[in-house]
Amino acid sequence: MQPDDDFGDTRSIEPAERVAPSLTGPLGKAAARTIGGPLGEHAQVGRQWFWTPLRIALLVGVFALMLSWFGKAACIQQYTTQDGKFELDWRTSRPYITMCYTDIVPLYTAEQLDKPGSFPYKTTWIDDEGKPTQQTRYMEYPVLTGLFQWVNAKLTAGWLDLGLAQAIPVAIYFDISAFWLALAWLVTVFATVRIARRRPWDAVLVAASPLVLVHAFTNFDALAAAAAAAGMLAWARRKPVPAGVLIGIGAAAKFYPLFLLGALFVLCLRAGKLREWQRTTVAALAAWLVVNAPIAYLYPEGWWEFFRRNTARAADTDSIWNVITEFTGWTGFDGHLGPWQTPSVLNAVTAGLFLACCAAVAVMALSAPVRPRVAQLGFLLVAAFLLINKVWSPQYSLWLVPLAVLAMPRWKILLAWMTIDALVWVPRMMYYLGVDHKGLPVEWFLGWVVVRDLAVVALCALVVYEIYHPARDLVRLAGDDDPAGGVLDGAEDRFLLRAGRAAPRRP
């Protein structure tokens, strides 16, 4: 066995060229004191046959995911009713008091997954029957996420048929879902290690992020994060078609991986590599169509439900638009709307602002002294979408974790942001508990949302600063141009928005 090369090539990176956090970063130096001090001058880096950075990062990820599962475990506890039946114990606002809430549990019944003959996008039900807000409902998630839930429901039914456990079905369903979601996040960790090249230890931040501890099993976002990270790894390995397929699969779970295509477009335009971008984009669209087309053809109304609900929903509690409304009394762009009336003006404003941010990122990418890195632009686009969008569900922050680590691997800053973002969960749960039940008023929750948003804005500002001051970019200081760049890595500029001599590729 080749030392330190257990899961693929290391792209000719010598062990001696790796960045040692215990020698370069203040947080790494402080942490190293508890395990014997920093890396020694004569240490044999890369000669360990088993405990490679990849395996250590994956092991850390396993422990973090175990802790995350225990954090949600209170929400799958059961009790025995007076007639001897098992029931889910969500009495006395248990999900909010213990802060274990996860969408996976209520969706099992809400999306009719517990029904033997149900199938996502085909099965319908009535919400608010007999009320003015009555409406016909279908599975509200993108196709891949919806099918993921359905397969797990069928696995749950099979598990029960085999008599392997005396537990309520929803508890088994949650555990099966959590198992696959944990594997998906480990794929994200794996991809981050392989992309980072000279800085593999940065992936520990992805493995043990406070956001993972809180939100790994809050919803199904780990699926899209894994596909996006794997797509970036394929692009980094100069495989544009597999990269596109993975990005398209990710977009079939959540739309945000498609933003990576926008980042790649402007970078490939600057480097004259549009042919590779075209191959990736075609592959991404083909993969998305392969997943979506059968459902759209067979059950068009059910397939459209995801788009309908996202168009019709109002500003979510975690969005900056709701913060402004609550603190100022402003009625919003659309004024007072009834339940599920489409906020058309808000939709147009958020779309316009996001397009403006995309244009600003494109101008920056084509005018910066050195071509920005893929992770830097990817992070800026996803962060801009979350900040401007009318919905920022708390688990969406997982999208940013691998991108942030690859874009700006400054451990103290990233851990500070991740902790702030993860702590939004506390006032959120206390707000849902209600003041009458010793919860917190909405102002505490919204105030922390503002702090979270400001932290993300600060990260964006630091990324932009490093784009325009590449000598401050820790990745480039380590000797790389763009580890995630693939064909862009070390490529010469072919198109710039301004005349003038470009800065050296490696400051």
Short mmCIF file of C-alpha atoms in Angstrom, two decimals, residues 60-73 99-104 148 152 174-186 188-189 206-226 254 393-399 401 422 425:
data_model
loop_
_atom_site.label_atom_id
_atom_site.label_comp_id
_atom_site.label_asym_id
_atom_site.label_seq_id
_atom_site.Cartn_x
_atom_site.Cartn_y
_atom_site.Cartn_z
CA VAL A 60 -14.14 13.03 13.07
CA GLY A 61 -17.15 13.27 10.78
CA VAL A 62 -18.53 9.98 12.08
CA PHE A 63 -18.28 11.19 15.69
CA ALA A 64 -19.87 14.55 14.81
CA LEU A 65 -22.73 12.82 13.01
CA MET A 66 -23.24 10.51 16.00
CA LEU A 67 -23.56 13.57 18.24
CA SER A 68 -25.96 15.11 15.75
CA TRP A 69 -28.11 11.96 15.84
CA PHE A 70 -28.19 12.02 19.64
CA GLY A 71 -29.29 15.65 19.42
CA LYS A 72 -32.35 14.56 17.43
CA ALA A 73 -32.98 11.31 19.31
CA MET A 99 -34.44 21.52 20.56
CA CYS A 100 -34.51 18.18 18.77
CA TYR A 101 -36.94 19.24 16.07
CA THR A 102 -36.40 17.68 12.63
CA ASP A 103 -38.58 17.95 9.54
CA ILE A 104 -38.00 14.27 8.80
CA PHE A 148 -35.36 9.61 -1.35
CA ASN A 152 -36.80 5.23 2.95
CA PHE A 174 -35.88 8.62 10.81
CA ASP A 175 -32.99 6.28 11.58
CA ILE A 176 -32.89 4.92 8.01
CA SER A 177 -32.97 8.45 6.61
CA ALA A 178 -30.26 9.58 9.04
CA PHE A 179 -28.01 6.72 7.97
CA TRP A 180 -28.08 7.77 4.30
CA LEU A 181 -27.77 11.45 5.16
CA ALA A 182 -24.72 10.69 7.30
CA LEU A 183 -23.12 8.85 4.39
CA ALA A 184 -23.88 11.83 2.16
CA TRP A 185 -22.12 14.21 4.52
CA LEU A 186 -19.10 11.89 4.70
CA THR A 188 -18.83 15.88 1.33
CA VAL A 189 -15.94 15.52 3.76
CA VAL A 206 -16.46 20.38 7.37
CA ALA A 207 -16.53 17.16 9.37
CA ALA A 208 -17.01 18.75 12.79
CA SER A 209 -18.80 21.97 11.93
CA PRO A 210 -21.24 23.17 14.60
CA LEU A 211 -23.78 23.40 11.78
CA VAL A 212 -23.38 19.66 11.20
CA LEU A 213 -23.95 18.97 14.89
CA VAL A 214 -27.26 20.85 14.76
CA HIS A 215 -28.57 20.39 11.21
CA ALA A 216 -27.18 17.22 9.66
CA PHE A 217 -30.57 15.57 10.21
CA THR A 218 -32.89 18.59 10.34
CA ASN A 219 -33.86 18.05 6.71
CA PHE A 220 -32.43 16.38 3.59
CA ASP A 221 -29.91 19.02 2.50
CA ALA A 222 -26.89 16.75 2.96
CA LEU A 223 -27.88 15.03 -0.30
CA ALA A 224 -27.42 18.14 -2.43
CA ALA A 225 -24.29 19.15 -0.51
CA ALA A 226 -22.69 15.77 -1.25
CA LYS A 254 -31.94 21.18 -4.26
CA SER A 393 -34.40 27.53 6.37
CA PRO A 394 -31.78 26.92 9.09
CA GLN A 395 -30.37 23.78 7.46
CA TYR A 396 -29.64 25.73 4.25
CA SER A 397 -26.49 26.97 5.98
CA LEU A 398 -25.00 23.51 5.38
CA TRP A 399 -24.70 24.53 1.72
CA VAL A 401 -19.87 24.90 4.86
CA ALA A 422 -25.76 27.12 14.55
CA TRP A 425 -31.46 27.28 16.42
#
